[in-house]
């Protein structure tokens, strides 16, 4: 019989121990190694004009300096030859948005009332009142196949599919009418137990060779009802385990091998299995679509933060090329120049990706039931001390002590267009500054996530 997506031997999400490009298995142990790997002294040797870095050997993946592919370098070279520095800037901006170019289609399947619309809105980071949100109501709202695009990535589409096996949507011809072959994933939702129709649909999805996931919604209502019914013996953890075991037992009875059931509340995305489900979708996404899905997620866990960090670090080298090419504003007390508008735009992108913008920090403080001021103070959030303006960003870069670093730490051959500004240290300075900025933000995002986990763990008692 078929196994579900993120094939697991049990419900703890450990899987078969294989590492994933998107999310490593032991991500919590990778932090020090990742930081060492990207240290400037090791990676950025002082090389000659027009060369890559000292360790560039024509890698098997066709990449040159620090992960910038030959294809991208050729485009940058061509852009410079045709349009000068503006050509480089335009090419870099286009490359940074490449992650939005691949389409990703996720089918959300289930009967009316199981919370499909609410799940779609939660994954898209929307409320039911927002523009582009899935309609949520007490009456049936899914009467036809309906697409909902991510507000920041229009090529990521969640499809709300009507439940199968009703008079309006019988099994006969259901798969053909809904064009099931176009979807990358299928999420099968229920608010109680998985029905005969849910099982039938999962089997058909498996026959197509597609990934599917069983999701049990509205666990918050189960917990609330149990607390009312059993005020003396109620514990939240017992309710969750009972619901999970019941669902798994029923699926195993239907011959599903090691089924995994994700327990979620659409109105508590930082709790239960909502984040684990997102991690699983990242792991199972095709390689060329994994970056798009990762950067489109607004729900954060430690593993998702690390996955985002990986893709954000890849951007640093290409952004630094554009900034070094158009550098005009000096960093205070240092003398090196940068294109501060380009770096500020990238800093704001990191900030939003890691939910450190003002609105997101306010949401986190509300969940933790403390003020924003108290949150910043309690967790010592260094990213919140930075003013995200051109002047504020320059001040942060100026505080990094760049002038005290050795020349070999900063002098990097720009992997672009022969000798074009390759002899200067501007490129290396900007790589260093962006790495320090990203590290600061990642550390703060991890602190907030850890604080959330502590609070939610105390609620399971």
CSV table of C-alpha atoms in Angstrom, one decimal:
chain,number,residue,atom,x,y,z
A,1,UNK,CA,0.0,0.0,0.0
A,2,UNK,CA,1.1,3.6,-0.5
A,3,UNK,CA,3.0,5.6,2.0
A,4,UNK,CA,2.3,9.3,2.6
A,5,UNK,CA,4.5,12.2,1.7
A,6,UNK,CA,7.7,12.7,3.8
A,7,UNK,CA,7.8,9.0,4.2
A,8,UNK,CA,8.4,8.3,7.9
A,9,UNK,CA,9.0,5.2,10.0
A,10,UNK,CA,7.1,6.9,12.8
A,11,UNK,CA,5.4,10.1,13.7
A,12,UNK,CA,8.4,12.0,15.1
A,13,UNK,CA,9.5,13.2,11.7
A,14,UNK,CA,13.0,11.6,11.7
A,15,UNK,CA,12.5,9.7,8.5
A,16,UNK,CA,15.2,7.6,7.0
A,17,UNK,CA,18.1,9.8,8.0
A,18,UNK,CA,18.8,11.1,4.6
A,19,UNK,CA,19.8,14.7,4.3
A,20,UNK,CA,17.8,17.1,2.3
A,21,UNK,CA,19.1,20.0,0.3
A,22,UNK,CA,16.4,22.2,1.8
A,23,UNK,CA,16.4,21.2,5.4
A,24,UNK,CA,19.2,19.1,6.9
A,25,UNK,CA,18.3,16.4,9.4
A,26,UNK,CA,20.5,17.7,12.3
A,27,UNK,CA,20.0,21.4,11.6
A,28,UNK,CA,20.6,22.4,15.1
A,29,UNK,CA,24.1,21.0,14.9
A,30,UNK,CA,24.9,22.7,11.6
A,31,UNK,CA,25.1,26.2,12.9
A,32,UNK,CA,28.8,26.3,13.8
A,33,UNK,CA,29.8,24.3,10.7
A,34,UNK,CA,27.8,26.6,8.5
A,35,UNK,CA,29.3,29.7,10.0
A,36,UNK,CA,32.8,28.4,9.6
A,37,UNK,CA,32.1,27.4,6.1
A,38,UNK,CA,31.2,31.0,5.2
A,39,UNK,CA,33.9,32.8,7.1
A,40,UNK,CA,35.7,35.3,5.0
A,41,UNK,CA,39.3,34.3,5.9
A,42,UNK,CA,38.8,30.7,4.7
A,43,UNK,CA,36.7,31.3,1.6
A,44,UNK,CA,37.8,34.6,0.3
A,45,UNK,CA,41.5,34.3,-0.6
A,46,UNK,CA,43.3,37.3,-2.3
A,47,UNK,CA,43.3,36.1,-5.9
A,48,UNK,CA,44.5,37.7,-9.1
A,49,UNK,CA,42.6,39.9,-11.5
A,50,UNK,CA,39.7,38.2,-13.3
A,51,UNK,CA,39.9,35.0,-11.3
A,52,UNK,CA,37.4,33.4,-9.0
A,53,UNK,CA,38.4,32.4,-5.5
A,54,UNK,CA,41.4,30.3,-4.7
A,55,UNK,CA,39.3,27.1,-4.4
A,56,UNK,CA,37.6,27.5,-7.8
A,57,UNK,CA,38.3,24.3,-9.7
A,58,UNK,CA,35.6,24.1,-12.2
A,59,UNK,CA,33.2,22.3,-9.9
A,60,UNK,CA,30.9,19.5,-11.1
A,61,UNK,CA,27.9,21.8,-10.8
A,62,UNK,CA,29.4,24.4,-13.1
A,63,UNK,CA,29.6,27.0,-10.4
A,64,UNK,CA,32.4,29.4,-9.9
A,65,UNK,CA,33.1,31.8,-7.0
A,66,UNK,CA,30.9,31.2,-3.9
A,67,UNK,CA,28.1,29.5,-5.7
A,68,UNK,CA,27.6,32.0,-8.6
A,69,UNK,CA,27.1,29.9,-11.7
A,70,UNK,CA,28.9,30.4,-15.0
A,71,UNK,CA,25.6,31.1,-16.6
A,72,UNK,CA,24.9,34.0,-14.3
A,73,UNK,CA,28.4,35.4,-14.7
A,74,UNK,CA,28.0,35.3,-18.5
A,75,UNK,CA,24.7,37.2,-18.2
A,76,UNK,CA,26.3,39.8,-16.0
A,77,UNK,CA,29.2,40.2,-18.4
A,78,UNK,CA,26.8,40.6,-21.3
A,79,UNK,CA,24.7,43.1,-19.4
A,80,UNK,CA,27.8,45.2,-18.6
A,81,UNK,CA,29.0,45.1,-22.2
A,82,UNK,CA,25.7,46.3,-23.5
A,83,UNK,CA,24.6,48.7,-20.8
A,84,UNK,CA,27.5,49.3,-18.5
A,85,UNK,CA,26.9,49.4,-14.7
A,86,UNK,CA,23.0,49.7,-15.1
A,87,UNK,CA,23.1,46.5,-17.1
A,88,UNK,CA,24.8,44.7,-14.1
A,89,UNK,CA,22.2,46.1,-11.7
A,90,UNK,CA,19.3,45.1,-13.9
A,91,UNK,CA,20.7,41.6,-14.4
A,92,UNK,CA,21.3,41.1,-10.6
A,93,UNK,CA,17.7,42.2,-9.8
A,94,UNK,CA,16.3,39.8,-12.3
A,95,UNK,CA,18.4,36.9,-10.9
A,96,UNK,CA,17.3,37.6,-7.4
A,97,UNK,CA,13.7,37.1,-8.4
A,98,UNK,CA,14.3,33.9,-10.3
A,99,UNK,CA,12.9,31.9,-7.4
A,100,UNK,CA,9.5,33.2,-8.3
A,101,UNK,CA,9.6,32.0,-11.9
A,102,UNK,CA,8.9,28.3,-11.3
A,103,UNK,CA,5.3,27.3,-10.7
A,104,UNK,CA,4.3,25.2,-7.7
A,105,UNK,CA,0.7,23.8,-7.4
A,106,UNK,CA,-0.6,22.4,-4.2
A,107,UNK,CA,-4.1,20.8,-4.0
A,108,UNK,CA,-6.1,21.1,-0.8
A,109,UNK,CA,-8.7,18.4,-0.7
A,110,UNK,CA,-11.5,17.6,1.8
A,111,UNK,CA,-15.2,17.8,2.5
A,112,UNK,CA,-17.0,21.0,3.3
A,113,UNK,CA,-16.3,22.3,6.8
A,114,UNK,CA,-12.9,20.7,7.4
A,115,UNK,CA,-11.0,24.0,7.3
A,116,UNK,CA,-9.5,24.0,3.8
A,117,UNK,CA,-10.1,27.8,3.3
A,118,UNK,CA,-8.6,28.6,6.7
A,119,UNK,CA,-5.6,26.5,6.0
A,120,UNK,CA,-5.0,28.2,2.7
A,121,UNK,CA,-5.2,31.6,4.3
A,122,UNK,CA,-2.9,30.5,7.1
A,123,UNK,CA,-0.2,29.2,4.7
A,124,UNK,CA,-0.5,32.4,2.6
A,125,UNK,CA,-0.2,34.6,5.7
A,126,UNK,CA,-3.7,36.1,5.2
A,127,UNK,CA,-6.9,36.5,7.1
A,128,UNK,CA,-10.3,35.9,5.6
A,129,UNK,CA,-10.8,39.6,5.3
A,130,UNK,CA,-7.7,40.2,3.2
A,131,UNK,CA,-7.7,40.7,-0.5
A,132,UNK,CA,-7.0,37.5,-2.3
A,133,UNK,CA,-7.9,35.3,0.7
A,134,UNK,CA,-10.0,32.2,0.5
A,135,UNK,CA,-13.6,32.8,1.7
A,136,UNK,CA,-14.4,31.4,5.1
A,137,UNK,CA,-18.0,30.8,6.3
A,138,UNK,CA,-20.4,28.6,8.2
A,139,UNK,CA,-21.9,27.4,5.0
A,140,UNK,CA,-20.3,25.5,2.2
A,141,UNK,CA,-17.8,27.8,0.4
A,142,UNK,CA,-16.1,25.4,-2.0
A,143,UNK,CA,-18.4,24.6,-4.9
A,144,UNK,CA,-15.8,24.6,-7.6
A,145,UNK,CA,-12.1,24.3,-8.2
A,146,UNK,CA,-10.6,27.6,-7.0
A,147,UNK,CA,-7.0,28.8,-7.1
A,148,UNK,CA,-5.4,31.1,-4.6
A,149,UNK,CA,-2.0,32.7,-5.3
A,150,UNK,CA,0.6,33.6,-2.8
A,151,UNK,CA,0.7,37.4,-2.3
A,152,UNK,CA,4.5,37.6,-2.8
A,153,UNK,CA,4.9,34.8,-5.3
A,154,UNK,CA,2.1,34.5,-7.9
A,155,UNK,CA,3.5,31.2,-9.2
A,156,UNK,CA,2.8,29.5,-5.9
A,157,UNK,CA,-0.8,28.5,-6.1
A,158,UNK,CA,-3.0,26.7,-3.5
A,159,UNK,CA,-6.0,25.0,-5.1
A,160,UNK,CA,-9.2,24.5,-3.1
A,161,UNK,CA,-10.8,21.3,-4.4
A,162,UNK,CA,-14.4,20.3,-3.6
A,163,UNK,CA,-14.7,17.1,-1.6
A,164,UNK,CA,-15.2,13.9,-3.5
A,165,UNK,CA,-18.1,11.5,-3.2
A,166,UNK,CA,-20.9,14.0,-2.9
A,167,UNK,CA,-23.8,14.2,-5.3
A,168,UNK,CA,-22.2,17.3,-6.9
A,169,UNK,CA,-18.8,15.7,-7.1
A,170,UNK,CA,-19.0,11.9,-7.5
A,171,UNK,CA,-16.0,9.7,-7.7
A,172,UNK,CA,-16.6,8.8,-11.3
A,173,UNK,CA,-14.5,11.2,-13.4
A,174,UNK,CA,-13.4,13.2,-10.4
A,175,UNK,CA,-9.6,12.9,-11.1
A,176,UNK,CA,-10.0,13.7,-14.7
A,177,UNK,CA,-12.2,16.7,-14.2
A,178,UNK,CA,-9.9,18.2,-11.6
A,179,UNK,CA,-6.8,17.6,-13.8
A,180,UNK,CA,-4.9,15.9,-10.9
A,181,UNK,CA,-1.7,15.4,-12.9
A,182,UNK,CA,-0.8,19.1,-12.7
A,183,UNK,CA,-0.4,19.3,-8.9
A,184,UNK,CA,2.9,18.9,-7.1
A,185,UNK,CA,1.3,17.9,-3.7
A,186,UNK,CA,-2.0,16.8,-2.3
A,187,UNK,CA,-3.1,17.7,1.2
A,188,UNK,CA,-6.0,15.6,2.4
A,189,UNK,CA,-7.8,17.4,5.2
A,190,UNK,CA,-10.4,16.2,7.8
A,191,UNK,CA,-11.8,17.6,11.0
A,192,UNK,CA,-12.7,14.2,12.4
A,193,UNK,CA,-11.7,10.9,11.0
A,194,UNK,CA,-10.6,10.3,7.4
A,195,UNK,CA,-13.6,9.0,5.5
A,196,UNK,CA,-13.9,6.3,2.9
A,197,UNK,CA,-13.8,8.9,0.2
A,198,UNK,CA,-10.6,10.4,1.6
A,199,UNK,CA,-9.0,7.0,1.6
A,200,UNK,CA,-10.1,6.3,-1.9
A,201,UNK,CA,-8.7,9.7,-3.1
A,202,UNK,CA,-5.4,9.1,-1.4
A,203,UNK,CA,-5.1,5.8,-3.1
A,204,UNK,CA,-5.8,7.3,-6.5
A,205,UNK,CA,-3.2,10.1,-5.8
A,206,UNK,CA,-0.6,7.4,-4.9
A,207,UNK,CA,-1.4,5.6,-8.2
A,208,UNK,CA,-0.4,8.8,-10.0
A,209,UNK,CA,2.9,8.7,-8.3
A,210,UNK,CA,2.2,12.0,-6.4
A,211,UNK,CA,2.9,13.0,-2.8
A,212,UNK,CA,0.0,13.3,-0.4
A,213,UNK,CA,-0.4,14.2,3.3
A,214,UNK,CA,-3.1,13.5,5.8
A,215,UNK,CA,-4.0,16.5,7.9
A,216,UNK,CA,-6.3,16.5,10.9
A,217,UNK,CA,-7.6,20.1,11.5
A,218,UNK,CA,-9.4,21.9,14.3
A,219,UNK,CA,-7.4,20.3,17.2
A,220,UNK,CA,-8.0,23.5,19.1
A,221,UNK,CA,-11.7,22.7,19.3
A,222,UNK,CA,-11.0,19.2,20.4
A,223,UNK,CA,-8.8,20.5,23.2
A,224,UNK,CA,-11.4,23.0,24.3
A,225,UNK,CA,-14.2,20.5,24.3
A,226,UNK,CA,-12.2,17.9,26.2
A,227,UNK,CA,-11.3,20.5,28.8
A,228,UNK,CA,-15.0,21.3,29.4
A,229,UNK,CA,-16.0,17.6,29.4
A,230,UNK,CA,-13.1,16.5,31.7
A,231,UNK,CA,-12.1,19.4,33.9
A,232,UNK,CA,-10.3,17.2,36.4
A,233,UNK,CA,-8.4,14.9,34.1
A,234,UNK,CA,-7.9,17.0,31.0
A,235,UNK,CA,-4.4,17.6,29.5
A,236,UNK,CA,-3.8,19.0,26.1
A,237,UNK,CA,-1.0,16.6,25.3
A,238,UNK,CA,-3.3,13.6,25.9
A,239,UNK,CA,-5.9,15.0,23.6
A,240,UNK,CA,-3.4,15.4,20.8
A,241,UNK,CA,-2.0,11.9,21.3
A,242,UNK,CA,-5.4,10.4,21.3
A,243,UNK,CA,-6.5,12.1,18.1
A,244,UNK,CA,-3.2,11.2,16.4
A,245,UNK,CA,-3.3,7.6,17.4
A,246,UNK,CA,-6.9,7.2,16.4
A,247,UNK,CA,-6.2,8.6,12.9
A,248,UNK,CA,-3.1,6.5,12.4
A,249,UNK,CA,-4.8,3.3,13.5
A,250,UNK,CA,-7.7,3.9,11.1
A,251,UNK,CA,-5.3,4.5,8.2
A,252,UNK,CA,-3.2,1.5,9.0
A,253,UNK,CA,-6.4,-0.6,9.0
A,254,UNK,CA,-6.9,0.7,5.5
A,255,UNK,CA,-3.5,-0.8,4.6
A,256,UNK,CA,-1.5,2.5,4.6
A,257,UNK,CA,2.1,1.9,5.5
A,258,UNK,CA,3.5,4.0,8.3
A,259,UNK,CA,1.0,6.8,7.8
A,260,UNK,CA,1.9,10.2,9.2
A,261,UNK,CA,-0.9,12.5,10.3
A,262,UNK,CA,-0.3,16.2,10.9
A,263,UNK,CA,-2.3,17.7,13.7
A,264,UNK,CA,-3.0,21.4,13.2
A,265,UNK,CA,-5.0,24.4,14.1
A,266,UNK,CA,-5.4,26.9,11.3
A,267,UNK,CA,-5.6,29.7,13.9
A,268,UNK,CA,-2.5,28.6,15.8
A,269,UNK,CA,0.1,28.2,13.1
A,270,UNK,CA,3.0,28.4,15.5
A,271,UNK,CA,1.6,25.4,17.5
A,272,UNK,CA,1.0,21.7,16.9
A,273,UNK,CA,2.2,20.3,13.6
A,274,UNK,CA,1.7,23.3,11.3
A,275,UNK,CA,5.4,24.1,11.1
A,276,UNK,CA,6.3,20.4,10.8
A,277,UNK,CA,4.0,20.1,7.8
A,278,UNK,CA,5.7,23.0,6.2
A,279,UNK,CA,9.1,21.5,6.8
A,280,UNK,CA,7.9,18.2,5.2
A,281,UNK,CA,6.6,20.1,2.1
A,282,UNK,CA,10.0,21.7,1.7
A,283,UNK,CA,11.8,18.3,1.9
A,284,UNK,CA,9.5,16.8,-0.6
A,285,UNK,CA,9.5,19.7,-3.1
A,286,UNK,CA,11.3,19.2,-6.3
A,287,UNK,CA,14.9,20.6,-6.1
A,288,UNK,CA,14.2,23.4,-8.5
A,289,UNK,CA,11.0,24.4,-6.6
A,290,UNK,CA,12.3,24.1,-3.1
A,291,UNK,CA,13.7,27.6,-2.9
A,292,UNK,CA,10.5,29.1,-4.1
A,293,UNK,CA,8.4,27.3,-1.5
A,294,UNK,CA,10.9,28.0,1.3
A,295,UNK,CA,11.0,31.8,0.6
A,296,UNK,CA,7.3,31.9,0.3
A,297,UNK,CA,6.6,30.5,3.8
A,298,UNK,CA,5.7,32.9,6.6
A,299,UNK,CA,5.4,30.2,9.2
A,300,UNK,CA,8.8,29.7,10.9
A,301,UNK,CA,10.4,26.8,12.8
A,302,UNK,CA,14.1,26.4,13.5
A,303,UNK,CA,14.5,24.2,10.4
A,304,UNK,CA,12.6,26.6,8.2
A,305,UNK,CA,14.7,29.5,9.5
A,306,UNK,CA,17.9,27.5,8.6
A,307,UNK,CA,16.5,26.7,5.2
A,308,UNK,CA,15.7,30.3,4.5
A,309,UNK,CA,19.2,31.2,5.8
A,310,UNK,CA,20.7,28.9,3.2
A,311,UNK,CA,19.0,30.6,0.3
A,312,UNK,CA,19.5,34.1,1.6
A,313,UNK,CA,23.2,33.5,1.9
A,314,UNK,CA,23.3,32.4,-1.7
A,315,UNK,CA,22.0,35.9,-2.6
A,316,UNK,CA,24.8,37.8,-0.8
A,317,UNK,CA,27.5,37.3,-3.4
A,318,UNK,CA,25.3,38.3,-6.4
A,319,UNK,CA,23.9,41.3,-4.5
A,320,UNK,CA,27.5,42.4,-3.6
A,321,UNK,CA,28.4,42.4,-7.2
A,322,UNK,CA,25.7,45.0,-8.0
A,323,UNK,CA,26.6,47.0,-4.9
A,324,UNK,CA,30.3,47.0,-5.7
A,325,UNK,CA,29.7,47.9,-9.3
A,326,UNK,CA,27.6,51.0,-8.4
A,327,UNK,CA,29.3,51.8,-5.2
A,328,UNK,CA,29.0,55.6,-4.4
A,329,UNK,CA,28.4,56.1,-0.7
A,330,UNK,CA,31.3,55.5,1.8
A,331,UNK,CA,30.8,53.5,5.0
A,332,UNK,CA,31.4,55.8,8.0
A,333,UNK,CA,34.9,55.6,9.4
A,334,UNK,CA,36.0,52.9,6.9
A,335,UNK,CA,36.4,54.5,3.5
A,336,UNK,CA,35.0,51.7,1.4
A,337,UNK,CA,32.0,52.6,-0.7
A,338,UNK,CA,28.8,50.8,-1.3
A,339,UNK,CA,25.5,51.1,-3.2
A,340,UNK,CA,23.5,51.6,-0.1
A,341,UNK,CA,20.1,51.5,-1.8
A,342,UNK,CA,20.8,48.0,-3.2
A,343,UNK,CA,22.0,46.8,0.2
A,344,UNK,CA,19.0,48.4,2.0
A,345,UNK,CA,16.6,46.6,-0.3
A,346,UNK,CA,18.3,43.3,0.4
A,347,UNK,CA,18.3,44.0,4.2
A,348,UNK,CA,14.5,44.6,4.1
A,349,UNK,CA,14.0,41.4,2.2
A,350,UNK,CA,16.0,39.4,4.9
A,351,UNK,CA,13.9,41.2,7.6
A,352,UNK,CA,10.6,40.2,6.1
A,353,UNK,CA,11.7,36.7,5.3
A,354,UNK,CA,12.7,36.1,9.0
A,355,UNK,CA,9.6,37.9,10.3
A,356,UNK,CA,11.6,40.7,12.0
A,357,UNK,CA,9.7,43.6,10.4
A,358,UNK,CA,7.6,45.7,12.7
A,359,UNK,CA,4.3,44.0,12.0
A,360,UNK,CA,5.7,40.5,12.5
A,361,UNK,CA,7.5,41.4,15.8
A,362,UNK,CA,4.2,42.9,17.0
A,363,UNK,CA,2.4,39.6,16.2
A,364,UNK,CA,5.1,37.6,18.0
A,365,UNK,CA,4.8,39.8,21.1
A,366,UNK,CA,1.0,39.4,21.1
A,367,UNK,CA,1.3,35.6,20.9
A,368,UNK,CA,3.8,35.7,23.9
A,369,UNK,CA,1.4,38.1,25.7
A,370,UNK,CA,4.1,40.7,26.3
A,371,UNK,CA,4.8,44.2,24.8
A,372,UNK,CA,7.1,44.7,21.9
A,373,UNK,CA,9.5,46.6,24.1
A,374,UNK,CA,9.6,43.7,26.6
A,375,UNK,CA,10.1,41.2,23.8
A,376,UNK,CA,13.1,43.1,22.4
A,377,UNK,CA,14.6,43.6,25.8
A,378,UNK,CA,14.0,40.0,27.1
A,379,UNK,CA,15.5,38.4,24.0
A,380,UNK,CA,18.2,41.1,23.4
A,381,UNK,CA,17.1,41.4,19.7
A,382,UNK,CA,20.1,43.0,18.1
A,383,UNK,CA,18.4,43.3,14.7
A,384,UNK,CA,15.8,45.6,16.3
A,385,UNK,CA,18.5,48.1,17.2
A,386,UNK,CA,19.2,48.8,13.5
A,387,UNK,CA,17.5,51.6,11.8
A,388,UNK,CA,16.4,50.3,8.4
A,389,UNK,CA,17.2,53.4,6.4
A,390,UNK,CA,20.2,54.3,4.3
A,391,UNK,CA,21.8,56.2,7.1
A,392,UNK,CA,20.9,53.5,9.7
A,393,UNK,CA,22.3,50.7,7.6
A,394,UNK,CA,25.5,52.6,7.0
A,395,UNK,CA,25.8,53.1,10.7
A,396,UNK,CA,25.4,49.4,11.3
A,397,UNK,CA,28.1,48.6,8.8
A,398,UNK,CA,30.4,51.2,10.3
A,399,UNK,CA,30.0,49.5,13.7
A,400,UNK,CA,31.4,46.2,12.5
A,401,UNK,CA,35.0,47.2,12.9
A,402,UNK,CA,35.9,46.6,9.3
A,403,UNK,CA,38.9,48.9,9.5
A,404,UNK,CA,40.4,46.6,12.0
A,405,UNK,CA,40.2,43.5,9.8
A,406,UNK,CA,43.2,42.4,7.9
A,407,UNK,CA,43.4,43.3,4.2
A,408,UNK,CA,43.4,39.6,3.2
A,409,UNK,CA,40.1,39.1,4.9
A,410,UNK,CA,38.4,41.7,2.7
A,411,UNK,CA,40.3,41.8,-0.6
A,412,UNK,CA,38.4,39.5,-2.9
A,413,UNK,CA,38.7,39.2,-6.6
A,414,UNK,CA,35.3,40.1,-8.0
A,415,UNK,CA,34.3,37.1,-10.2
A,416,UNK,CA,33.2,39.3,-13.1
A,417,UNK,CA,34.3,40.9,-16.3
A,418,UNK,CA,38.0,40.6,-16.3
A,419,UNK,CA,39.7,43.3,-14.2
A,420,UNK,CA,36.6,45.4,-13.6
A,421,UNK,CA,37.0,46.6,-10.0
A,422,UNK,CA,38.5,43.2,-9.2
A,423,UNK,CA,41.5,44.8,-7.5
A,424,UNK,CA,39.5,46.7,-5.0
A,425,UNK,CA,38.2,45.4,-1.7
A,426,UNK,CA,34.7,46.8,-2.0
A,427,UNK,CA,33.2,43.5,-3.1
A,428,UNK,CA,34.7,41.7,-0.1
A,429,UNK,CA,33.6,44.4,2.3
A,430,UNK,CA,30.0,44.1,1.1
A,431,UNK,CA,30.0,40.3,1.3
A,432,UNK,CA,31.2,40.6,4.9
A,433,UNK,CA,28.7,43.3,5.9
A,434,UNK,CA,25.7,41.4,4.5
A,435,UNK,CA,26.8,38.2,6.2
A,436,UNK,CA,27.1,40.0,9.5
A,437,UNK,CA,23.6,41.5,9.0
A,438,UNK,CA,22.1,38.1,8.1
A,439,UNK,CA,23.7,36.3,11.0
A,440,UNK,CA,22.3,39.0,13.3
A,441,UNK,CA,18.8,38.5,11.9
A,442,UNK,CA,18.9,34.7,11.9
A,443,UNK,CA,20.0,34.7,15.6
A,444,UNK,CA,17.1,36.9,16.5
A,445,UNK,CA,14.6,34.8,14.5
A,446,UNK,CA,15.9,31.7,16.3
A,447,UNK,CA,15.6,33.4,19.7
A,448,UNK,CA,11.9,34.3,19.0
A,449,UNK,CA,11.2,30.8,17.8
A,450,UNK,CA,12.8,29.3,20.9
A,451,UNK,CA,10.8,31.5,23.2
A,452,UNK,CA,7.6,30.5,21.3
A,453,UNK,CA,8.5,26.8,21.9
A,454,UNK,CA,9.1,27.3,25.6
A,455,UNK,CA,5.6,28.9,25.9
A,456,UNK,CA,3.9,26.3,23.9
A,457,UNK,CA,5.6,23.5,25.8
A,458,UNK,CA,4.3,24.9,29.0
A,459,UNK,CA,0.8,24.8,27.5
A,460,UNK,CA,0.9,21.0,26.9
A,461,UNK,CA,0.7,20.3,30.6
